[in-house]
Amino acid sequence: MCDQPMGKISKADLHACLQNGVIDTLIIAICDMQGRLMGKRLTREFLLSQDLDHGTHFCNYLLGTDMEMTTPEGYQHMNWNQGYGDWLAKPDWSTLRIIPWLEKTAMVLADSVDEKTGELIEIAPRTILRKQLKRASSLGYQLHMASELEFYLLKDSYEEVHQKGYEHICLAGHYNEDYNLLQGTRNEPIYAKMRKYMNQSGILIESSKGEAYTGQHEMNISYSEALSSADHHVLFKHGLKEIALQEGVAITFMAKPDHRWTGSSGHIHLSLWDQEGTKNLFDDPKRTQPQMSEKMRFFLGGLLKYTRDFSLFLAPNVNSYKRYAPESWAPVNIVWSYDNRSTGFRIVGKGSGLRIENRIPGADINPYLAYAAMIGTGLKGIEKQIEPTEEFKGNAYQAQNVPRIPASLAEAIHCWANSEIVDEILGEHVARHYELTARNEQQLYDRIVTSWERARYFEQG
C-alpha cells in the first residue's frame, strides 16, 4: 500500500499511489545544457491508462538554446531547416521520488533518447556523464562524488527583483554570515524547511552554514555514486528555487551576483573506488600524509594538466569568471595542496574519506558536465601516468609561473577550441556543440551595454 510515501519510491509504489489518489501528478524532467530541469507534468488519469516506459516527447530545441530560450543558428540537430523535431525523455525509474514541497507530486529524471534508434542523445548532459562513467567502469572503477553549493537568500521575491531591474536587491541579513549562528538564525525557518524537504525527498543534506557574505549560505549534499550525486545536485537547486517561490523570497546560485559580494562556489569532492564500491583507490596507508596512491597522483595530474582545456564545463557563463579574484575564497591558480583553501585543488580527508576537492567551479555549473570533465581528465591522467606538480605551500594567490584559471569566457573558449584532449574525451560533435553555445553567449554579452558603462562614460566619455 502507498499511504504517506516519502523519499525515493519504486515504479510499483507509484502505481499504487496513483490508484489510491495519494499522488495525482508526475513530473518527468531532463536537464538542459544550462543545468536547468525542463519537462512536463503528467496527470494521474493519463498515467493509469498508459505505460511511461517508452518515455514522453520533447522538442529537441531544449538542448540547443541559450539561457533565455532563444534558438541560435548553427546547431547540427536542432534548426529551422530540420523543423525542430522531437526526442524522447525516457524515465530513469531509479530516480523516482516524492516531492514533499509540492502537493501530491512525484518526479522522475529522464535520459534524452532518439526514438528512431533508441540511442542516448550524445549532446545531452546526463549522457555525457554516463559516457565517462561507462569508461570508468570498463577500467574497473567507480566514482564517488558530492557537491557543496553556496547561494544567496534575498528578502525580495523573484518578481520584485525583476521589477527592480536586478538593482538594489535586499539581502536576507545585514552582516557577514560565515559560520555565524546568530545571523543564520534570522533565516533558519526557511533553511530548516529546505533541509527537511530535501531529506524527505531522499537527497541527504549533511549540514548547512552561513557563508562569507551577508545573506550567503551553504548546504552540503551527502557523498554518493557520481550519477546519483549529479542528479541530487540538479534536484537540490531546482527544489530550493521552488521553495523560495512558495516563501515569497528569492535564491540565486549565480557565481558572482554583485562585484561587491563574495562569489558563490560549487565545490566538487571526488574519490575513485573499486568496481564493488568497497575500497577507496586514492588511499595508500603505506604513504605519509597525504596518503596518495599512485592512481590518485595520476588522477590529480590529469586534472591539473587539463583544467584550462575544460574550463567551459567548470565555469560555463560570462559571469562565472568574475568570481575568480585574489584572496576572495575563489582560486585563481591551478595548483594543489593539502588542506589549503587558496589552491584550485585541495586534498582532504584520510583513509576511505581521502578525496580531491575541486574549488574551481562556481554554483552556476551544470553538474553532469562538470563531473564529466573531472572524471574524463582524471582517467586520462591515469592512462597517461601524468605526475602532478609539486604540492604548493603557502598562499596560492601569490604563486608565480603556474597555470591560471582563464580570466574570461573568451579565454576559456580559446582553450577549448584549441584543445585536442577535449575532442578526444568528449567526441568532436559534443565538443563543437558546447563550443557554439559558449560562443553565442560571449557574442551576445559583447553587444550588451551595461549600467556600469553608462555611469562611467555617459557624461565624461
Short mmCIF file of C-alpha atoms in Angstrom, two decimals:
data_model
loop_
_atom_site.label_atom_id
_atom_site.label_comp_id
_atom_site.label_asym_id
_atom_site.label_seq_id
_atom_site.Cartn_x
_atom_site.Cartn_y
_atom_site.Cartn_z
CA MET A 1 0.00 0.00 0.00
CA CYS A 2 1.01 3.63 -0.52
CA ASP A 3 -0.21 5.70 2.44
CA GLN A 4 2.15 8.60 3.10
CA PRO A 5 5.22 7.93 0.95
CA MET A 6 8.49 9.78 1.41
CA GLY A 7 11.80 9.81 -0.41
CA LYS A 8 12.60 7.51 -3.28
CA ILE A 9 9.89 5.09 -4.36
CA SER A 10 9.61 2.29 -6.91
CA LYS A 11 7.53 2.29 -10.07
CA ALA A 12 5.17 -0.18 -8.37
CA ASP A 13 4.83 2.23 -5.43
CA LEU A 14 3.98 4.99 -7.87
CA HIS A 15 1.21 2.92 -9.44
CA ALA A 16 -0.27 2.16 -6.02
CA CYS A 17 -0.11 5.83 -5.03
CA LEU A 18 -1.83 6.83 -8.27
CA GLN A 19 -4.57 4.29 -7.74
CA ASN A 20 -5.47 5.48 -4.25
CA GLY A 21 -5.02 9.18 -5.08
CA VAL A 22 -2.04 9.88 -2.81
CA ILE A 23 -0.22 11.08 -5.96
CA ASP A 24 -2.01 12.83 -8.80
CA THR A 25 0.93 14.42 -10.67
CA LEU A 26 4.21 13.04 -12.01
CA ILE A 27 6.88 15.45 -13.19
CA ILE A 28 9.22 14.00 -15.82
CA ALA A 29 12.34 16.12 -16.32
CA ILE A 30 15.51 16.30 -18.37
CA CYS A 31 18.49 18.53 -17.64
CA ASP A 32 19.29 21.13 -20.30
CA MET A 33 22.74 22.50 -21.18
CA GLN A 34 22.45 25.27 -18.61
CA GLY A 35 21.76 22.81 -15.77
CA ARG A 36 18.02 23.53 -15.52
CA LEU A 37 15.25 20.96 -15.25
CA MET A 38 12.83 21.00 -18.19
CA GLY A 39 9.86 18.72 -18.58
CA LYS A 40 6.16 18.03 -18.23
CA ARG A 41 3.58 17.39 -15.54
CA LEU A 42 1.66 14.19 -16.27
CA THR A 43 -1.79 13.60 -14.80
CA ARG A 44 -3.00 10.68 -12.70
CA GLU A 45 -5.64 9.76 -15.28
CA PHE A 46 -3.09 9.60 -18.09
CA LEU A 47 -0.59 7.60 -16.05
CA LEU A 48 -3.17 4.99 -15.03
CA SER A 49 -4.01 4.40 -18.69
CA GLN A 50 -0.50 4.48 -20.17
CA ASP A 51 2.86 2.78 -19.64
CA LEU A 52 5.50 5.50 -19.50
CA ASP A 53 8.48 3.18 -20.02
CA HIS A 54 8.68 4.33 -23.65
CA GLY A 55 9.05 7.94 -22.49
CA THR A 56 7.43 11.21 -23.48
CA HIS A 57 8.31 13.55 -26.34
CA PHE A 58 10.06 16.89 -26.02
CA CYS A 59 11.17 19.38 -28.66
CA ASN A 60 14.87 18.89 -29.35
CA TYR A 61 15.47 22.64 -29.18
CA LEU A 62 15.72 22.25 -25.40
CA LEU A 63 19.30 21.05 -25.96
CA GLY A 64 20.14 23.90 -28.33
CA THR A 65 19.06 27.12 -26.63
CA ASP A 66 20.62 29.83 -24.55
CA MET A 67 19.59 30.96 -21.07
CA GLU A 68 16.66 32.95 -22.47
CA MET A 69 15.40 30.04 -24.60
CA THR A 70 16.23 31.65 -27.93
CA THR A 71 17.15 29.42 -30.88
CA PRO A 72 20.64 30.32 -32.13
CA GLU A 73 21.73 29.15 -35.57
CA GLY A 74 24.49 26.64 -36.20
CA TYR A 75 23.41 23.56 -34.25
CA GLN A 76 23.58 20.34 -36.24
CA HIS A 77 20.49 18.59 -34.89
CA MET A 78 18.19 21.43 -33.96
CA ASN A 79 17.44 24.12 -36.52
CA TRP A 80 14.58 25.52 -38.60
CA ASN A 81 15.66 23.59 -41.71
CA GLN A 82 15.04 20.35 -39.83
CA GLY A 83 11.88 21.70 -38.21
CA TYR A 84 12.89 21.25 -34.57
CA GLY A 85 11.67 17.69 -34.18
CA ASP A 86 11.10 15.53 -31.13
CA TRP A 87 13.33 13.43 -28.92
CA LEU A 88 12.21 11.22 -26.09
CA ALA A 89 12.57 11.81 -22.37
CA LYS A 90 12.91 8.22 -21.17
CA PRO A 91 12.42 7.89 -17.41
CA ASP A 92 15.18 6.50 -15.22
CA TRP A 93 12.95 4.87 -12.63
CA SER A 94 15.82 4.65 -10.14
CA THR A 95 15.45 8.43 -9.69
CA LEU A 96 11.71 8.34 -8.90
CA ARG A 97 10.89 10.19 -5.69
CA ILE A 98 8.18 12.06 -3.83
CA ILE A 99 8.48 15.86 -3.94
CA PRO A 100 7.38 16.90 -0.43
CA TRP A 101 7.21 20.65 -1.10
CA LEU A 102 4.63 20.07 -3.89
CA GLU A 103 1.19 18.64 -3.22
CA LYS A 104 0.58 15.01 -4.31
CA THR A 105 3.58 15.13 -6.65
CA ALA A 106 6.35 12.75 -7.65
CA MET A 107 9.27 13.37 -10.00
CA VAL A 108 11.41 11.16 -12.21
CA LEU A 109 14.52 12.25 -14.09
CA ALA A 110 14.85 11.14 -17.68
CA ASP A 111 17.54 10.44 -20.24
CA SER A 112 17.33 12.03 -23.70
CA VAL A 113 16.82 9.34 -26.32
CA ASP A 114 16.48 9.18 -30.13
CA GLU A 115 13.11 7.50 -30.71
CA LYS A 116 14.17 6.04 -34.07
CA THR A 117 17.38 4.39 -32.88
CA GLY A 118 16.79 4.01 -29.15
CA GLU A 119 20.23 5.53 -28.57
CA LEU A 120 21.06 8.15 -25.95
CA ILE A 121 21.43 11.66 -27.35
CA GLU A 122 25.18 12.27 -27.17
CA ILE A 123 24.99 16.03 -26.50
CA ALA A 124 22.63 15.65 -23.51
CA PRO A 125 24.41 16.48 -20.23
CA ARG A 126 23.30 13.27 -18.48
CA THR A 127 24.55 11.24 -21.46
CA ILE A 128 27.93 12.99 -21.35
CA LEU A 129 28.37 11.97 -17.71
CA ARG A 130 27.12 8.44 -18.42
CA LYS A 131 29.80 8.08 -21.12
CA GLN A 132 32.60 8.91 -18.69
CA LEU A 133 31.15 6.60 -16.02
CA LYS A 134 30.94 3.79 -18.58
CA ARG A 135 34.59 4.38 -19.42
CA ALA A 136 35.50 4.30 -15.72
CA SER A 137 33.52 1.08 -15.23
CA SER A 138 35.31 -0.59 -18.14
CA LEU A 139 38.57 0.14 -16.29
CA GLY A 140 37.23 -1.34 -13.06
CA TYR A 141 36.48 1.96 -11.31
CA GLN A 142 33.52 3.58 -9.59
CA LEU A 143 33.37 7.30 -8.82
CA HIS A 144 32.01 8.74 -5.58
CA MET A 145 31.26 12.48 -5.67
CA ALA A 146 29.49 15.28 -3.83
CA SER A 147 28.64 18.95 -4.35
CA GLU A 148 28.95 21.83 -1.91
CA LEU A 149 26.68 24.62 -3.11
CA GLU A 150 26.65 28.22 -1.95
CA PHE A 151 23.82 30.63 -2.66
CA TYR A 152 22.34 33.96 -1.66
CA LEU A 153 18.97 34.33 0.04
CA LEU A 154 17.13 37.56 -0.75
CA LYS A 155 14.19 39.12 1.05
CA ASP A 156 12.75 40.15 -2.31
CA SER A 157 10.75 37.73 -4.42
CA TYR A 158 11.99 36.85 -7.93
CA GLU A 159 9.27 39.12 -9.35
CA GLU A 160 10.34 42.03 -7.14
CA VAL A 161 14.00 41.60 -8.11
CA HIS A 162 12.95 41.62 -11.76
CA GLN A 163 10.81 44.74 -11.34
CA LYS A 164 13.79 46.49 -9.73
CA GLY A 165 15.87 45.73 -12.79
CA TYR A 166 18.10 43.48 -10.66
CA GLU A 167 19.40 46.55 -8.81
CA HIS A 168 19.11 47.46 -5.10
CA ILE A 169 18.49 43.86 -4.11
CA CYS A 170 17.60 43.29 -0.46
CA LEU A 171 19.82 40.62 1.07
CA ALA A 172 18.46 38.43 3.88
CA GLY A 173 20.70 39.74 6.65
CA HIS A 174 22.92 42.68 7.42
CA TYR A 175 26.42 41.33 8.17
CA ASN A 176 28.84 38.54 7.23
CA GLU A 177 27.15 35.23 7.93
CA ASP A 178 30.16 32.86 7.80
CA TYR A 179 29.59 30.20 10.50
CA ASN A 180 27.65 32.82 12.48
CA LEU A 181 24.81 31.01 14.24
CA LEU A 182 23.04 34.20 15.33
CA GLN A 183 22.90 35.62 11.82
CA GLY A 184 21.89 32.21 10.46
CA THR A 185 19.02 32.06 12.94
CA ARG A 186 17.35 35.00 11.22
CA ASN A 187 16.57 32.78 8.23
CA GLU A 188 16.55 29.41 9.94
CA PRO A 189 12.79 28.89 9.41
CA ILE A 190 13.43 28.82 5.64
CA TYR A 191 16.72 26.90 5.84
CA ALA A 192 15.17 24.31 8.18
CA LYS A 193 12.33 23.79 5.72
CA MET A 194 14.82 23.35 2.87
CA ARG A 195 16.87 20.78 4.77
CA LYS A 196 13.74 18.90 5.86
CA TYR A 197 12.22 18.78 2.39
CA MET A 198 15.48 17.68 0.77
CA ASN A 199 15.96 14.86 3.28
CA GLN A 200 12.33 13.80 2.86
CA SER A 201 12.85 13.61 -0.90
CA GLY A 202 15.85 11.30 -0.48
CA ILE A 203 18.52 13.96 -1.04
CA LEU A 204 20.53 13.76 2.17
CA ILE A 205 21.74 17.14 3.42
CA GLU A 206 24.65 16.75 5.81
CA SER A 207 24.70 20.32 7.07
CA SER A 208 24.08 23.96 6.30
CA LYS A 209 26.01 27.02 7.44
CA GLY A 210 26.41 30.71 6.92
CA GLU A 211 28.90 31.70 4.23
CA ALA A 212 31.29 34.58 3.75
CA TYR A 213 28.92 37.45 3.00
CA THR A 214 25.59 38.92 4.05
CA GLY A 215 22.74 36.56 3.19
CA GLN A 216 25.06 33.89 1.78
CA HIS A 217 24.58 30.29 2.86
CA GLU A 218 25.96 26.84 2.03
CA MET A 219 24.45 23.37 2.08
CA ASN A 220 26.43 20.15 1.72
CA ILE A 221 24.87 17.22 -0.10
CA SER A 222 25.92 13.77 1.06
CA TYR A 223 28.55 11.78 -0.86
CA SER A 224 27.19 9.18 -3.30
CA GLU A 225 27.85 7.44 -6.61
CA ALA A 226 28.58 10.04 -9.29
CA LEU A 227 25.39 9.87 -11.37
CA SER A 228 23.18 9.94 -8.27
CA SER A 229 25.22 12.84 -6.91
CA ALA A 230 24.73 14.87 -10.09
CA ASP A 231 21.00 14.06 -10.00
CA HIS A 232 20.85 15.25 -6.39
CA HIS A 233 22.65 18.46 -7.37
CA VAL A 234 20.13 19.49 -10.05
CA LEU A 235 17.14 18.45 -7.92
CA PHE A 236 18.54 20.42 -4.97
CA LYS A 237 18.94 23.63 -6.96
CA HIS A 238 15.54 23.29 -8.58
CA GLY A 239 13.89 22.43 -5.27
CA LEU A 240 15.38 25.36 -3.36
CA LYS A 241 14.15 27.77 -6.02
CA GLU A 242 10.64 26.28 -5.84
CA ILE A 243 10.63 26.54 -2.04
CA ALA A 244 11.79 30.16 -2.36
CA LEU A 245 8.88 30.85 -4.73
CA GLN A 246 6.46 29.48 -2.14
CA GLU A 247 8.01 31.60 0.62
CA GLY A 248 7.93 34.84 -1.38
CA VAL A 249 11.72 35.18 -1.38
CA ALA A 250 14.46 34.53 -3.92
CA ILE A 251 17.59 32.42 -4.05
CA THR A 252 20.39 32.81 -6.56
CA PHE A 253 23.17 30.39 -7.47
CA MET A 254 24.79 32.97 -9.74
CA ALA A 255 28.57 32.72 -9.43
CA LYS A 256 29.05 36.46 -8.76
CA PRO A 257 25.75 38.30 -8.28
CA ASP A 258 27.47 41.59 -7.42
CA HIS A 259 31.11 42.65 -7.69
CA ARG A 260 30.99 43.71 -4.04
CA TRP A 261 29.81 40.32 -2.80
CA THR A 262 31.75 37.11 -2.23
CA GLY A 263 31.21 34.68 -5.12
CA SER A 264 29.17 31.52 -4.68
CA SER A 265 31.12 28.31 -5.18
CA GLY A 266 30.10 24.85 -6.28
CA HIS A 267 32.99 22.80 -4.89
CA ILE A 268 33.12 19.20 -6.10
CA HIS A 269 34.53 16.35 -3.99
CA LEU A 270 35.69 13.18 -5.76
CA SER A 271 37.29 9.84 -4.95
CA LEU A 272 37.98 6.76 -7.06
CA TRP A 273 36.72 3.38 -5.83
CA ASP A 274 36.91 -0.22 -6.96
CA GLN A 275 34.10 -1.69 -9.05
CA GLU A 276 32.28 -3.02 -5.97
CA GLY A 277 32.46 0.34 -4.21
CA THR A 278 34.21 -1.15 -1.18
CA LYS A 279 37.73 0.34 -1.40
CA ASN A 280 38.87 3.91 -1.94
CA LEU A 281 41.64 3.56 -4.53
CA PHE A 282 43.01 7.01 -3.65
CA ASP A 283 44.15 5.78 -0.25
CA ASP A 284 47.56 4.20 0.27
CA PRO A 285 48.20 3.63 4.01
CA LYS A 286 51.88 2.94 3.32
CA ARG A 287 52.49 6.56 2.32
CA THR A 288 52.85 9.58 4.57
CA GLN A 289 50.38 12.44 4.60
CA PRO A 290 48.72 12.90 2.26
CA GLN A 291 48.38 9.15 1.72
CA MET A 292 48.12 9.40 -2.05
CA SER A 293 48.10 6.19 -4.01
CA GLU A 294 49.71 6.10 -7.42
CA LYS A 295 46.26 6.22 -9.01
CA MET A 296 45.39 9.32 -7.01
CA ARG A 297 48.62 11.05 -8.07
CA PHE A 298 47.98 10.33 -11.73
CA PHE A 299 44.30 11.31 -11.46
CA LEU A 300 45.30 14.61 -9.88
CA GLY A 301 47.95 15.03 -12.58
CA GLY A 302 45.26 14.77 -15.26
CA LEU A 303 43.07 17.33 -13.50
CA LEU A 304 45.92 19.81 -13.20
CA LYS A 305 47.07 19.36 -16.80
CA TYR A 306 43.67 19.67 -18.48
CA THR A 307 41.66 22.06 -16.30
CA ARG A 308 42.20 25.02 -18.63
CA ASP A 309 41.04 22.93 -21.59
CA PHE A 310 37.78 22.06 -19.82
CA SER A 311 37.07 25.44 -18.21
CA LEU A 312 33.81 25.78 -20.17
CA PHE A 313 32.39 22.89 -18.13
CA LEU A 314 33.72 24.27 -14.82
CA ALA A 315 32.83 27.92 -15.44
CA PRO A 316 30.13 27.99 -18.15
CA ASN A 317 28.95 31.61 -18.17
CA VAL A 318 30.34 35.09 -18.73
CA ASN A 319 29.64 35.84 -15.07
CA SER A 320 31.47 32.71 -13.87
CA TYR A 321 34.87 34.30 -14.43
CA LYS A 322 34.13 37.37 -12.30
CA ARG A 323 34.24 35.11 -9.25
CA TYR A 324 37.97 34.45 -9.65
CA ALA A 325 39.82 37.13 -7.71
CA PRO A 326 42.84 37.09 -5.37
CA GLU A 327 42.08 36.38 -1.71
CA SER A 328 38.36 36.04 -2.44
CA TRP A 329 37.97 32.36 -1.40
CA ALA A 330 37.78 31.52 -5.11
CA PRO A 331 41.05 30.23 -6.60
CA VAL A 332 42.94 31.84 -9.45
CA ASN A 333 45.82 29.38 -9.88
CA ILE A 334 45.69 25.73 -10.92
CA VAL A 335 47.83 24.25 -8.15
CA TRP A 336 47.15 21.73 -5.39
CA SER A 337 47.86 21.44 -1.72
CA TYR A 338 46.82 19.52 1.35
CA ASP A 339 44.00 21.34 3.21
CA ASN A 340 44.76 24.74 1.70
CA ARG A 341 41.76 26.84 0.64
CA SER A 342 43.80 29.15 -1.56
CA THR A 343 44.51 26.42 -4.15
CA GLY A 344 42.42 25.20 -7.06
CA PHE A 345 42.61 21.61 -5.83
CA ARG A 346 42.57 20.79 -2.13
CA ILE A 347 43.34 17.31 -0.80
CA VAL A 348 41.22 16.48 2.24
CA GLY A 349 40.30 13.51 4.41
CA LYS A 350 42.09 10.27 5.12
CA GLY A 351 41.53 6.55 4.70
CA SER A 352 38.21 5.86 2.97
CA GLY A 353 37.47 9.59 3.16
CA LEU A 354 40.58 10.70 1.23
CA ARG A 355 39.43 12.78 -1.72
CA ILE A 356 40.13 15.65 -4.10
CA GLU A 357 38.16 18.85 -3.63
CA ASN A 358 37.92 20.91 -6.81
CA ARG A 359 37.43 24.50 -5.67
CA ILE A 360 37.31 25.98 -9.17
CA PRO A 361 33.60 25.52 -10.08
CA GLY A 362 31.01 28.08 -9.08
CA ALA A 363 27.45 27.36 -8.03
CA ASP A 364 26.31 28.03 -11.61
CA ILE A 365 27.75 24.79 -13.03
CA ASN A 366 25.82 22.06 -14.77
CA PRO A 367 26.91 19.13 -12.54
CA TYR A 368 26.68 16.49 -15.26
CA LEU A 369 29.16 18.44 -17.37
CA ALA A 370 31.49 19.47 -14.54
CA TYR A 371 31.54 15.92 -13.15
CA ALA A 372 32.22 14.51 -16.63
CA ALA A 373 35.12 16.92 -17.11
CA MET A 374 36.73 15.87 -13.83
CA ILE A 375 36.26 12.15 -14.46
CA GLY A 376 37.41 12.32 -18.08
CA THR A 377 40.58 14.29 -17.35
CA GLY A 378 41.37 12.28 -14.21
CA LEU A 379 41.08 8.98 -16.05
CA LYS A 380 43.26 10.41 -18.82
CA GLY A 381 45.83 11.21 -16.14
CA ILE A 382 45.84 7.56 -15.01
CA GLU A 383 46.04 6.35 -18.60
CA LYS A 384 48.99 8.61 -19.43
CA GLN A 385 50.54 8.36 -15.95
CA ILE A 386 50.66 12.13 -15.60
CA GLU A 387 52.52 13.14 -12.46
CA PRO A 388 51.12 16.18 -10.65
CA THR A 389 53.25 19.21 -9.97
CA GLU A 390 54.80 19.55 -6.53
CA GLU A 391 52.44 20.43 -3.71
CA PHE A 392 52.12 24.19 -3.38
CA LYS A 393 52.94 25.53 0.07
CA GLY A 394 51.68 28.88 1.30
CA ASN A 395 49.38 31.48 -0.27
CA ALA A 396 48.50 30.14 -3.71
CA TYR A 397 47.16 33.53 -4.78
CA GLN A 398 50.81 34.64 -4.87
CA ALA A 399 52.01 31.68 -6.95
CA GLN A 400 54.20 32.57 -9.91
CA ASN A 401 54.83 30.70 -13.18
CA VAL A 402 51.89 28.33 -12.72
CA PRO A 403 48.82 27.73 -14.91
CA ARG A 404 45.97 30.12 -14.18
CA ILE A 405 42.26 29.69 -14.49
CA PRO A 406 41.11 31.54 -17.65
CA ALA A 407 40.28 35.14 -16.86
CA SER A 408 37.20 35.28 -19.11
CA LEU A 409 34.76 33.18 -21.07
CA ALA A 410 36.53 34.32 -24.25
CA GLU A 411 39.84 32.90 -22.99
CA ALA A 412 38.12 29.65 -21.95
CA ILE A 413 36.61 29.32 -25.45
CA HIS A 414 40.09 29.71 -26.94
CA CYS A 415 41.46 26.98 -24.63
CA TRP A 416 38.58 24.66 -25.53
CA ALA A 417 38.70 25.28 -29.29
CA ASN A 418 42.45 24.64 -29.47
CA SER A 419 42.43 21.53 -27.29
CA GLU A 420 42.92 18.05 -28.68
CA ILE A 421 42.03 16.45 -25.35
CA VAL A 422 38.52 17.94 -25.31
CA ASP A 423 37.70 16.29 -28.65
CA GLU A 424 39.37 13.07 -27.53
CA ILE A 425 37.38 12.79 -24.30
CA LEU A 426 34.00 14.14 -25.44
CA GLY A 427 34.00 13.43 -29.16
CA GLU A 428 34.16 16.13 -31.82
CA HIS A 429 30.40 16.57 -32.21
CA VAL A 430 29.82 17.16 -28.49
CA ALA A 431 32.84 19.46 -28.27
CA ARG A 432 31.64 21.66 -31.16
CA HIS A 433 28.08 21.78 -29.80
CA TYR A 434 29.18 23.23 -26.46
CA GLU A 435 31.75 25.48 -28.09
CA LEU A 436 28.96 27.01 -30.19
CA THR A 437 26.87 27.52 -27.06
CA ALA A 438 29.72 29.38 -25.36
CA ARG A 439 30.46 31.49 -28.45
CA ASN A 440 26.81 32.50 -28.70
CA GLU A 441 26.84 33.57 -25.05
CA GLN A 442 30.03 35.59 -25.49
CA GLN A 443 28.81 37.29 -28.67
CA LEU A 444 25.52 38.27 -27.03
CA TYR A 445 27.33 39.68 -23.99
CA ASP A 446 29.71 41.67 -26.20
CA ARG A 447 26.76 43.51 -27.76
CA ILE A 448 25.06 44.49 -24.48
CA VAL A 449 25.55 47.95 -22.96
CA THR A 450 25.62 47.73 -19.16
CA SER A 451 24.58 50.22 -16.47
CA TRP A 452 28.25 50.37 -15.40
CA GLU A 453 29.22 51.62 -18.86
CA ARG A 454 26.52 54.30 -18.85
CA ALA A 455 27.54 55.52 -15.39
CA ARG A 456 31.19 55.65 -16.42
CA TYR A 457 31.00 57.11 -19.94
CA PHE A 458 27.62 58.84 -20.41
CA GLU A 459 28.79 62.32 -19.36
CA GLN A 460 32.55 62.13 -19.42
CA GLY A 461 33.20 59.75 -22.28
#
